[in-house]
Amino acid sequence: MARRPTLEFWYEFASTYSYLAVMRIEAQAEAAGVSLRWRPFLLGPIFAAQGWNNSPFNIYPAKGRNMWRDLDREAARLSLPPITRPNPFPQNSLSATRVAIYATDQDWLVPFTKAVFETAFANGGSIAEPQAVAAILDRLGLDGGAILKAAASEANKGRLKLAGEEARSRGIYGAPSFLTEDGELFWGNDRLEQALDWAQGNRPGRML
Amino acid sequence: MARRPTLEFWYEFASTYSYLAVMRIEAQAEAAGVSLRWRPFLLGPIFAAQGWNNSPFNIYPAKGRNMWRDLDREAARLSLPPITRPNPFPQNSLSATRVAIYATDQDWLVPFTKAVFETAFANGGSIAEPQAVAAILDRLGLDGGAILKAAASEANKGRLKLAGEEARSRGIYGAPSFLTEDGELFWGNDRLEQALDWAQGNRPGRML
């Protein structure tokens, strides 16, 4: 059998455009014949390193207003439910991200990821408190309490930190981001198609 | 005859993604049956008001590195010539913008605009000095010296300032931006298609 190319999908649970990407990437990747590697990470430390202690959508109000409007429009265009705006925004994503890192290579990573994003951006729920994350796990038929506890281990916290350092060292500065096997970085939900094209070996019209 | 909808196209001569939009907007608008109103403006004062005294692509190096790479890829995808990176970046766009404001409703606004962007991003030329702008005008068969002088009048400087204030009051925070007749704001070259759809009356799947 031919080897399918792989695309790494880096996402942050508090990120609005990560939500749009999460809801459409599986169908797009399947159609392109590309395998996905789901890479949860925390954007907070990367933002902090460049001097932001908040979302740029809060720091720059005009940008934030248009982002929410754009998110409404894009969700409608993608036939997603109306957007619910997390309150507060951004949500603290530490507990959910610890769990997602703990779920690396587990078959429940993708259903868990989608459930967290849907809770935050379609169902108007909180994802910030550990109990909220445990409840999402319980609804998936998993043992939320036990998983939360395991995800808070020092070993798992170390893996989370390592993922953040890897993101930064590979040039990631926002979410969602897509990384091909040859290290090409694409930033933003709007670049999903281009990233899949690149992963398939379809480079733009001339050698870059 | 049916009335064609109009889309306002706000652009900044120093802006990389304004270049991509400039090079493709005419064909896209024609295909959509939408008239364009070309609105040059200076982004500098808007950036300064939010605390930036430089391009965010310079302030945040990881973002800047990926922007240049993305610009290379997108230019290739759009079959544009290889990108030449203005040095320094961003170019001082004051003289060119004064001339473009002076050219409002003149039939040479669009050819002048395209020539400035091509000089900066395809031909590796400077657009910063008044003489460089005059030379571009001369090459279009216009009287560069006389136009530069008229564009530096107090009346024209007032119009330029007014355009910037209008941009900010209508929610613009970056370039390119697109504004529909009913005030819907779309930011970025990636939103040209959505803006033209909206201008045509095609709203996303449900009432927003």
XYZ file of C-alpha atoms in Angstrom:
416
model
C 0.000 0.000 0.000
C 1.127 3.540 -0.747
C 2.219 5.580 2.222
C -0.175 8.409 3.069
C 1.412 11.757 3.841
C 0.871 13.134 7.336
C -0.062 16.638 8.391
C 0.400 17.859 11.945
C -2.538 19.868 13.223
C -1.590 22.134 16.137
C -4.564 23.547 18.038
C -5.382 25.452 21.227
C -8.712 24.905 22.994
C -9.248 28.619 23.666
C -8.706 29.564 20.023
C -11.695 30.583 17.940
C -10.248 29.650 14.561
C -8.951 26.355 15.968
C -12.630 25.537 16.498
C -13.444 26.097 12.819
C -10.466 23.959 11.776
C -11.365 21.152 14.199
C -14.869 20.940 12.791
C -13.804 20.572 9.182
C -10.302 19.087 9.082
C -11.270 15.396 9.168
C -13.419 15.535 6.022
C -10.891 17.707 4.193
C -7.949 15.467 5.115
C -9.851 12.322 4.152
C -10.723 13.819 0.756
C -7.056 14.757 0.267
C -5.764 11.326 1.322
C -3.731 12.869 4.137
C -3.355 11.424 7.644
C -3.587 13.773 10.601
C -1.523 14.012 13.729
C -3.484 16.022 16.310
C -1.180 18.235 18.386
C -2.824 20.069 21.283
C -0.728 22.825 22.870
C -0.982 25.955 24.989
C -0.613 29.253 23.169
C -0.445 31.280 26.391
C 3.296 30.832 27.011
C 4.057 31.737 23.373
C 1.915 34.867 23.614
C 3.526 35.738 26.963
C 6.988 35.440 25.421
C 6.061 38.116 22.892
C 4.623 40.409 25.548
C 0.909 39.557 25.467
C -0.779 38.553 28.700
C -4.188 38.303 27.026
C -5.702 37.374 23.675
C -4.808 39.856 20.906
C -8.563 39.936 20.233
C -9.011 41.509 23.675
C -5.893 43.696 23.528
C -6.992 45.194 20.175
C -10.762 45.820 20.390
C -11.378 46.664 16.699
C -9.641 43.433 15.725
C -11.648 41.532 18.308
C -15.003 42.941 17.168
C -14.337 41.951 13.582
C -13.048 38.513 14.606
C -16.336 37.666 16.351
C -18.324 38.890 13.372
C -16.101 36.932 11.013
C -16.468 33.832 13.165
C -20.270 34.149 12.946
C -20.077 34.468 9.175
C -17.600 31.623 8.724
C -19.566 29.301 11.015
C -22.696 29.971 8.922
C -20.758 29.388 5.713
C -19.494 26.044 7.069
C -23.039 25.112 8.211
C -21.949 24.986 11.851
C -24.343 25.952 14.674
C -24.451 29.627 15.679
C -21.342 30.585 17.660
C -21.620 30.889 21.434
C -19.026 33.269 22.829
C -17.127 31.838 25.799
C -17.427 34.012 28.867
C -14.809 34.867 29.908
C -12.860 34.801 26.663
C -10.374 33.278 26.325
C -11.246 30.266 28.447
C -8.501 28.820 30.618
C -7.506 25.784 28.585
C -4.958 24.229 30.938
C -7.056 21.288 32.202
C -8.411 20.396 28.766
C -4.949 20.593 27.200
C -3.394 18.422 29.897
C -6.043 15.793 29.166
C -5.500 16.046 25.413
C -1.741 15.608 25.854
C -2.440 12.612 28.070
C -4.668 11.252 25.262
C -1.891 11.365 22.644
C -2.243 8.352 20.336
C -5.442 7.270 22.142
C -8.545 6.706 20.052
C -10.488 9.143 22.218
C -8.246 12.158 21.552
C -10.271 13.339 18.554
C -13.762 12.819 20.064
C -12.580 14.539 23.255
C -11.076 17.431 21.294
C -14.250 17.964 19.292
C -16.432 17.725 22.413
C -14.375 20.397 24.198
C -14.558 22.804 21.250
C -18.295 22.201 20.790
C -18.883 22.824 24.493
C -17.071 26.156 24.270
C -18.179 27.496 20.887
C -21.518 25.836 20.092
C -23.106 24.916 23.429
C -22.200 27.958 25.506
C -20.540 25.869 28.215
C -17.407 26.431 30.243
C -14.304 24.334 29.630
C -12.153 26.113 32.192
C -12.752 24.189 35.426
C -11.368 20.668 35.879
C -14.922 19.508 36.726
C -16.173 20.803 33.369
C -13.479 18.816 31.575
C -14.238 15.726 33.671
C -17.926 16.038 32.760
C -17.048 16.116 29.054
C -14.994 12.935 29.515
C -17.813 11.275 31.443
C -20.244 12.045 28.632
C -17.868 10.262 26.248
C -18.146 7.151 28.441
C -14.711 7.651 30.003
C -13.710 7.975 33.661
C -13.317 11.748 33.916
C -12.095 11.800 37.496
C -9.359 9.223 36.916
C -8.207 10.820 33.686
C -8.024 14.309 35.208
C -5.889 12.906 38.000
C -3.527 11.114 35.613
C -3.325 14.180 33.388
C -2.144 16.239 36.370
C 0.873 13.978 36.977
C 4.336 15.484 36.796
C 5.195 13.254 33.833
C 2.213 14.520 31.841
C 2.850 18.140 32.803
C 6.354 17.624 31.454
C 4.956 16.370 28.137
C 2.709 19.434 27.901
C 5.639 21.742 28.487
C 7.678 19.885 25.888
C 4.901 20.260 23.314
C 4.918 24.021 23.863
C 8.685 24.193 23.473
C 8.454 22.108 20.303
C 5.773 24.433 18.911
C 7.884 27.493 19.507
C 11.096 25.945 18.187
C 9.299 24.932 14.981
C 8.104 28.491 14.359
C 4.521 28.306 15.626
C 3.160 31.637 16.880
C -0.608 31.136 16.656
C -3.355 28.576 16.334
C -4.434 26.672 14.418
C -1.178 25.843 12.660
C -0.364 23.065 10.228
C 3.067 21.500 9.741
C 3.968 19.214 6.870
C 6.521 16.414 7.066
C 9.079 18.606 5.303
C 8.570 21.365 7.881
C 6.373 23.766 5.908
C 4.346 25.875 8.337
C 0.846 27.154 7.545
C -0.960 29.414 9.986
C -4.698 29.793 10.341
C -7.879 27.970 9.432
C -7.760 29.779 6.073
C -4.613 27.848 5.159
C -5.954 24.329 5.722
C -6.493 23.737 2.002
C -3.012 24.972 1.094
C -1.441 22.838 3.848
C -3.224 19.716 2.595
C -2.171 20.505 -0.974
C 1.424 20.853 0.157
C 1.236 17.607 2.153
C 0.003 15.839 -0.981
C 3.025 17.094 -2.884
C 1.174 19.785 -4.836
C 3.445 22.775 -4.489
C 2.486 26.163 -5.938
C 3.149 26.714 -9.658
C 6.939 26.937 -9.466
C 9.742 25.793 -7.225
C 9.800 27.795 -4.011
C -30.225 48.645 -16.159
C -29.893 46.926 -12.809
C -27.797 48.739 -10.271
C -24.480 47.012 -9.563
C -23.524 46.710 -5.905
C -20.363 48.499 -4.829
C -17.560 47.226 -2.637
C -15.056 49.583 -1.024
C -11.491 48.316 -1.210
C -9.237 49.880 1.430
C -5.530 49.342 0.831
C -2.157 50.526 2.107
C 0.846 50.675 -0.240
C 3.238 49.198 2.329
C 0.991 46.201 3.004
C 2.011 42.804 1.658
C -1.467 41.309 1.496
C -2.833 44.501 -0.053
C -0.513 43.686 -2.951
C -2.098 40.262 -3.450
C -5.585 41.777 -3.295
C -4.711 44.556 -5.748
C -3.463 42.050 -8.294
C -6.610 39.929 -8.282
C -9.537 42.100 -7.211
C -10.489 43.480 -10.632
C -11.072 40.078 -12.238
C -12.886 38.767 -9.168
C -15.149 41.811 -8.908
C -15.931 41.726 -12.614
C -16.903 38.051 -12.397
C -19.118 38.842 -9.408
C -20.768 41.835 -11.088
C -19.587 44.145 -8.320
C -18.234 47.690 -8.805
C -15.166 48.733 -6.842
C -14.376 51.904 -4.992
C -10.619 52.084 -4.438
C -9.797 53.624 -1.047
C -6.090 54.237 -0.369
C -5.229 55.065 3.247
C -2.322 55.097 5.692
C -2.269 52.303 8.243
C 0.546 53.880 10.263
C -1.629 56.204 12.362
C -4.024 53.340 13.145
C -1.137 51.108 14.209
C 0.342 53.945 16.253
C -2.972 54.433 18.058
C -2.792 50.827 19.250
C 0.795 51.141 20.374
C 2.724 49.852 17.353
C 5.421 52.045 15.847
C 6.408 49.391 13.300
C 4.837 46.600 11.274
C 3.593 43.709 13.436
C 5.578 41.511 11.033
C 8.745 43.206 12.325
C 7.630 43.407 15.957
C 6.843 39.654 16.049
C 9.644 37.877 14.146
C 8.064 34.397 14.000
C 4.927 35.924 12.521
C 7.011 37.914 10.074
C 9.044 34.926 8.907
C 5.909 32.950 8.176
C 4.228 35.918 6.478
C 7.053 36.205 3.927
C 6.975 32.482 3.275
C 3.185 32.588 2.944
C 3.443 35.536 0.572
C 5.851 33.547 -1.628
C 3.458 30.600 -1.675
C 0.355 32.685 -2.327
C 2.043 34.683 -5.100
C 2.982 31.397 -6.793
C -0.555 30.061 -6.354
C -1.944 33.244 -7.971
C 0.625 32.999 -10.802
C 2.200 36.322 -9.823
C 5.922 36.970 -10.299
C 8.246 35.951 -7.442
C 7.962 38.361 -4.522
C 10.668 40.982 -4.052
C 10.952 42.061 -0.437
C 10.997 45.833 0.002
C 14.111 47.025 1.809
C 13.481 48.542 4.242
C 10.152 46.965 5.081
C 7.674 48.510 5.471
C 8.269 51.177 2.837
C 7.278 54.736 3.716
C 4.022 55.054 1.804
C 3.234 58.716 2.500
C 4.074 60.138 -0.939
C 2.345 57.356 -2.866
C -0.754 57.590 -0.684
C -0.965 61.350 -1.054
C -0.906 60.886 -4.829
C -3.537 58.139 -4.700
C -5.817 60.331 -2.590
C -5.279 63.138 -5.089
C -6.262 60.659 -7.833
C -9.645 59.817 -6.272
C -12.208 59.314 -9.050
C -9.502 59.830 -11.712
C -9.111 57.130 -14.336
C -5.422 56.780 -13.489
C -5.949 55.812 -9.828
C -6.053 52.092 -10.557
C -3.105 51.955 -12.986
C -1.082 54.105 -10.593
C -2.003 51.880 -7.633
C -1.031 48.717 -9.466
C 2.228 50.252 -10.689
C 3.230 51.243 -7.146
C 2.535 47.773 -5.760
C 4.337 46.076 -8.637
C 7.342 48.343 -8.132
C 7.505 47.386 -4.464
C 6.658 43.683 -4.508
C 7.529 42.404 -7.989
C 10.259 44.693 -9.332
C 12.331 45.243 -6.202
C 12.082 49.013 -6.446
C 11.650 51.684 -3.813
C 8.354 53.551 -3.506
C 9.396 55.619 -0.501
C 10.993 58.727 -1.999
C 8.878 61.360 -3.758
C 11.172 61.009 -6.805
C 10.397 57.275 -6.985
C 6.670 58.037 -6.990
C 7.130 60.756 -9.601
C 9.024 58.304 -11.798
C 6.157 55.817 -11.594
C 3.742 58.581 -12.659
C 6.037 59.605 -15.510
C 6.138 56.018 -16.770
C 2.316 56.079 -16.894
C 2.521 59.104 -19.200
C 1.561 61.570 -16.467
C 3.394 64.641 -15.189
C 4.968 63.227 -12.034
C 6.486 66.468 -10.808
C 3.277 68.455 -11.117
C 1.168 65.735 -9.505
C 3.558 65.336 -6.565
C 3.363 69.048 -5.954
C -0.441 69.131 -6.109
C -0.653 66.059 -3.865
C 1.411 67.877 -1.219
C -1.114 70.719 -0.960
C -2.762 71.393 2.383
C -6.172 70.569 0.907
C -5.001 67.144 -0.242
C -3.207 66.437 3.026
C -6.520 67.186 4.715
C -8.290 64.649 2.517
C -5.677 62.031 3.387
C -6.140 62.665 7.089
C -9.911 62.455 6.685
C -9.618 59.089 4.919
C -7.639 57.739 7.858
C -10.198 59.005 10.339
C -12.989 57.475 8.272
C -11.155 54.138 8.184
C -10.769 54.057 11.924
C -14.340 55.182 12.635
C -15.674 52.436 10.381
C -13.762 49.754 12.254
C -10.763 49.241 9.977
C -7.629 48.022 11.798
C -5.607 46.433 8.987
C -5.184 46.185 5.234
C -6.554 45.163 2.904
C -10.112 45.633 4.151
C -13.382 45.447 2.278
C -16.556 47.321 3.211
C -19.970 46.607 1.725
C -22.682 49.204 1.237
C -24.476 47.936 4.348
C -21.298 48.376 6.421
C -20.106 44.770 6.631
C -16.338 44.744 7.219
C -14.072 41.996 5.889
C -10.369 41.997 6.733
C -7.606 40.457 4.669
C -6.964 39.222 1.158
C -8.375 35.857 2.249
C -11.806 37.444 2.687
C -12.139 38.953 -0.803
C -14.416 36.161 -1.988
C -16.678 36.418 1.062
C -16.863 40.211 0.726
C -17.883 39.955 -2.928
C -20.490 37.316 -2.036
C -21.887 39.589 0.637
C -21.937 42.577 -1.749
C -23.924 40.477 -4.218
C -26.503 39.750 -1.548
C -25.396 36.174 -0.879
C -25.283 36.019 2.888
C -24.113 32.864 4.687
C -26.682 30.072 5.125
C -28.873 31.771 7.693
C -29.702 35.280 8.850
C -26.806 36.774 10.781
